[in-house]
Backbone as a printed PyTorch tensor [residue, N CA C, xyz], in Angstrom:
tensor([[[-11.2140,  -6.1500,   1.8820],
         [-10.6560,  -4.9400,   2.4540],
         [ -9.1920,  -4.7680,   2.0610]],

        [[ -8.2060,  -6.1440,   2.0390],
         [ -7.0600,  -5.8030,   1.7370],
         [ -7.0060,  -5.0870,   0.1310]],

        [[ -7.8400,  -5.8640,  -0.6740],
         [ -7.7060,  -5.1750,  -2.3510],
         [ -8.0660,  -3.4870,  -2.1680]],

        [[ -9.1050,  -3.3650,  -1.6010],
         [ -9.1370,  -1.4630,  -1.1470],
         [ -8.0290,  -1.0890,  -0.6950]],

        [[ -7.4370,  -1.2390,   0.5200],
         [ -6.7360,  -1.0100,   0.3220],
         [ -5.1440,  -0.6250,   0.2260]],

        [[ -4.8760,  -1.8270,  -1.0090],
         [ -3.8690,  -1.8420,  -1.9050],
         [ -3.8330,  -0.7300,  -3.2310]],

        [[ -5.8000,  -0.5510,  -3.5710],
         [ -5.2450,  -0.0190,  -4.5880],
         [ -5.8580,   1.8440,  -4.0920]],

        [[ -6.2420,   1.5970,  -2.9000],
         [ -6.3920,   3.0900,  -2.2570],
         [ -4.4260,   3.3650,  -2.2110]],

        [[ -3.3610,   2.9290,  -1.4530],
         [ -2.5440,   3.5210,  -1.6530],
         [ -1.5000,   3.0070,  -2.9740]],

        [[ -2.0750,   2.3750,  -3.8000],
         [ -1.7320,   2.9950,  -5.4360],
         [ -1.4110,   4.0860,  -5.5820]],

        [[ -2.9940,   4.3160,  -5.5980],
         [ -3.4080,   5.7470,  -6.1450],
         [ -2.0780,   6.9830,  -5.5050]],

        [[ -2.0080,   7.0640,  -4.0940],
         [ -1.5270,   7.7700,  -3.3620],
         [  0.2290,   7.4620,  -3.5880]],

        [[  0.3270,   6.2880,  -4.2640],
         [  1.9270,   6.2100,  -4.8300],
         [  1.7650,   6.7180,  -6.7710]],

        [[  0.7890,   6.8440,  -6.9180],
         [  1.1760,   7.0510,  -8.6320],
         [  0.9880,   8.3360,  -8.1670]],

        [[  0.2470,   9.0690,  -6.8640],
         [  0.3240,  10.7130,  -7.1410],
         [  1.8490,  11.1820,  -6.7350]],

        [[  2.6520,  10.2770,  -5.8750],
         [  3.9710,  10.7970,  -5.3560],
         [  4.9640,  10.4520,  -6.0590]],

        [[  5.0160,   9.3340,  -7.3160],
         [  5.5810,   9.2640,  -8.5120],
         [  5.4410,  10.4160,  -9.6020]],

        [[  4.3750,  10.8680,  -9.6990],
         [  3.7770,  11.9000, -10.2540],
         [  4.6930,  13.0530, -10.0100]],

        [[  4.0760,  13.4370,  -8.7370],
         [  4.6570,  14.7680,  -8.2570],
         [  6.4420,  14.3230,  -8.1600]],

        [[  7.0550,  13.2020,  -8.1600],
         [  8.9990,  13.1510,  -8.3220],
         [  9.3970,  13.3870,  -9.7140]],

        [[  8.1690,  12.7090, -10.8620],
         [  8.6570,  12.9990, -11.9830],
         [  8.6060,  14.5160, -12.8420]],

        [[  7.3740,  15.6550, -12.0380],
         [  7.4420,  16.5630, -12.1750],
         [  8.4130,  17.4800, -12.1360]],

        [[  8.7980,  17.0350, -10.6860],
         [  9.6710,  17.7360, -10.1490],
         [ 11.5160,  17.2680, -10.4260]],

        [[ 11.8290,  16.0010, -10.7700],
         [ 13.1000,  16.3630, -11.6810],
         [ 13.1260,  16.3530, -12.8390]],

        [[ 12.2600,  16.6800, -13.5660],
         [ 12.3840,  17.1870, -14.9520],
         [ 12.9450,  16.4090, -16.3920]],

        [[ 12.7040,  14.7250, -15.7160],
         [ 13.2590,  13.9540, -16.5240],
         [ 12.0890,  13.2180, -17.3790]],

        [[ 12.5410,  13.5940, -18.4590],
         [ 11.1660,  12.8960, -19.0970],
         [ 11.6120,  11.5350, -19.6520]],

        [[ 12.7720,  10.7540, -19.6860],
         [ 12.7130,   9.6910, -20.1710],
         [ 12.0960,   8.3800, -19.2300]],

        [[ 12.4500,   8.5430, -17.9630],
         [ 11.9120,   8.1840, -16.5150],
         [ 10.8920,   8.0260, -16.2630]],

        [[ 10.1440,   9.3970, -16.7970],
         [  8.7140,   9.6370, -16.0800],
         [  7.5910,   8.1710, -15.8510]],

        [[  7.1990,   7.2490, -17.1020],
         [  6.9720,   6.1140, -17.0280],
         [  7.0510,   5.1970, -16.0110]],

        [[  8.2540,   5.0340, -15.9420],
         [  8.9170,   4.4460, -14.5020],
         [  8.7000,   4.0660, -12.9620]],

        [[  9.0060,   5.9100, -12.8990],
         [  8.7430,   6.1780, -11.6660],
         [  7.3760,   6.2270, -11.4450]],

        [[  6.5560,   6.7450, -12.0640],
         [  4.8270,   6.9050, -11.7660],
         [  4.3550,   4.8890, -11.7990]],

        [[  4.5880,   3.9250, -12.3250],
         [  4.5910,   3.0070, -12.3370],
         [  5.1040,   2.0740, -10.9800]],

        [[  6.1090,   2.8170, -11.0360],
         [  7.2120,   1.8460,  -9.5880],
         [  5.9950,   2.8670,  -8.6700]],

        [[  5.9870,   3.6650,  -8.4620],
         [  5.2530,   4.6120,  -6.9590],
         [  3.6910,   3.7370,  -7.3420]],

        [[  2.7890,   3.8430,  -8.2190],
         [  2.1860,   2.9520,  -8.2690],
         [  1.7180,   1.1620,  -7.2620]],

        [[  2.9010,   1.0710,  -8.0650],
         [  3.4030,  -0.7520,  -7.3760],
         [  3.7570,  -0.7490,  -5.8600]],

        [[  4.3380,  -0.1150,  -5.7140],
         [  5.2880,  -0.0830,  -4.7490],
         [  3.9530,   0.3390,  -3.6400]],

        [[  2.9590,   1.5840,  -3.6580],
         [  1.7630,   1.4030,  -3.2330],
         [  1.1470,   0.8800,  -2.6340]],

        [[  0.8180,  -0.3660,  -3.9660],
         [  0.0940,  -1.1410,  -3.9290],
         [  0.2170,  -2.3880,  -3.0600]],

        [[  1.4820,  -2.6260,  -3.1590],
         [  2.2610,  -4.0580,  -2.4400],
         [  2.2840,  -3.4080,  -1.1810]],

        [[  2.5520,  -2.1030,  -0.7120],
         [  2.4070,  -1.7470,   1.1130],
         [  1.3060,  -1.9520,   1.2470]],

        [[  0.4150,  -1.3380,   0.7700],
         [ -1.0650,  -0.9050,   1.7990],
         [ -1.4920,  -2.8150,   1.7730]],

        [[ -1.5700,  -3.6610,   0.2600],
         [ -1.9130,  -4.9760,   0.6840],
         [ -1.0320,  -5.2520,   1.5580]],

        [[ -0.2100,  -5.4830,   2.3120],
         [  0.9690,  -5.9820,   3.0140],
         [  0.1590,  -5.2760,   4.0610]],

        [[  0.1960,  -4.0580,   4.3960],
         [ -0.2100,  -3.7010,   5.7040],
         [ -1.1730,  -4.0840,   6.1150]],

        [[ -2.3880,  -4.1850,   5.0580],
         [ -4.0400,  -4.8260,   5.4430],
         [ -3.3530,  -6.0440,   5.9870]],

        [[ -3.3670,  -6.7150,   5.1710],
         [ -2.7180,  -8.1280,   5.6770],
         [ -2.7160,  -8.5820,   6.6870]],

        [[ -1.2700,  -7.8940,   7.3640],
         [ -1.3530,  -7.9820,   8.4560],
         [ -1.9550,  -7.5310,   9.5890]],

        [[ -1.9610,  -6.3530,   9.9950],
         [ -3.2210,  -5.7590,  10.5410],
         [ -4.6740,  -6.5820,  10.4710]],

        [[ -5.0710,  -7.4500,   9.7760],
         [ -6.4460,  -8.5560,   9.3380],
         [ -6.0700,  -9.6240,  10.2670]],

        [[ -4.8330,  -9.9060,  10.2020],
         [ -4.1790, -10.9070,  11.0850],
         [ -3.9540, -10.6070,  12.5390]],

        [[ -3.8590,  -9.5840,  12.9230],
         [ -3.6310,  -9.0600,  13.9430],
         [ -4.4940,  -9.0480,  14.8280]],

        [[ -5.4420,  -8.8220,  14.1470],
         [ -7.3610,  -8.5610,  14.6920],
         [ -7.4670,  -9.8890,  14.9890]],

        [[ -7.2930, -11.0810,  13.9960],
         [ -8.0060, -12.4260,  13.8140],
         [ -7.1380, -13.1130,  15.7260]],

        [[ -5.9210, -12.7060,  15.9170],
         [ -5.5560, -13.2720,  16.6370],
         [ -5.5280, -12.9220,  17.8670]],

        [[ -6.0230, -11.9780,  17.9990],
         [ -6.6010, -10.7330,  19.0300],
         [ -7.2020, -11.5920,  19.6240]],

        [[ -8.4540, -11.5620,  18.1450],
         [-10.2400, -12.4650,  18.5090],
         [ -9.8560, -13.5480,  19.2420]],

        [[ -9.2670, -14.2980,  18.9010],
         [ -8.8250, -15.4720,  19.2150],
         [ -8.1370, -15.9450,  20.3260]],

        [[ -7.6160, -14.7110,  20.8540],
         [ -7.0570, -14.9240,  22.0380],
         [ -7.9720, -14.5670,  23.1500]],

        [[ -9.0670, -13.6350,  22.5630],
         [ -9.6440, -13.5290,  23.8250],
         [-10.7000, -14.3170,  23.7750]],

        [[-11.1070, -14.7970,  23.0760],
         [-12.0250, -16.2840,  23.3060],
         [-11.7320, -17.6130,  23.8950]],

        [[-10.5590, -17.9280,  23.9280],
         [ -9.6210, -18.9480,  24.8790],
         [-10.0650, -18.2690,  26.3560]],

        [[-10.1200, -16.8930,  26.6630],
         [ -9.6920, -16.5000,  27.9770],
         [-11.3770, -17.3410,  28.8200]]])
């Protein structure tokens, strides 16, 4: 679940890299930024699964002690 998604908000960072490089008109950049929004993506949404996976696990766990 975390690899979904990481590369579900990829996608949703190469479209907002996309739409920054459109919109300032720099074409030497463009590469870049669609790449970094990409990454940058990718490393939240895994980071957020992550934790959130962890969150649950210790939830479970706490209420099985009770």
């Amino acid at each position: 679940m975390m690899l979904f998604s990481g590369i579900m908000t990829a996608l949703i960072g190469l479209m907002l890299g996309l739409a920054v490089s459109e919109i300032s008109q720099r074409v030497h950049r463009r590469n870049i930024v669609i790449i970094g929004g990409g990454v940058l993506g990718f490393v939240l949404g895994f980071t957020y699964q992550g934790i959130k996976q962890e969150k649950d696990e210790r939830q479970k766990e706490y209420e099985d002690t009770k």
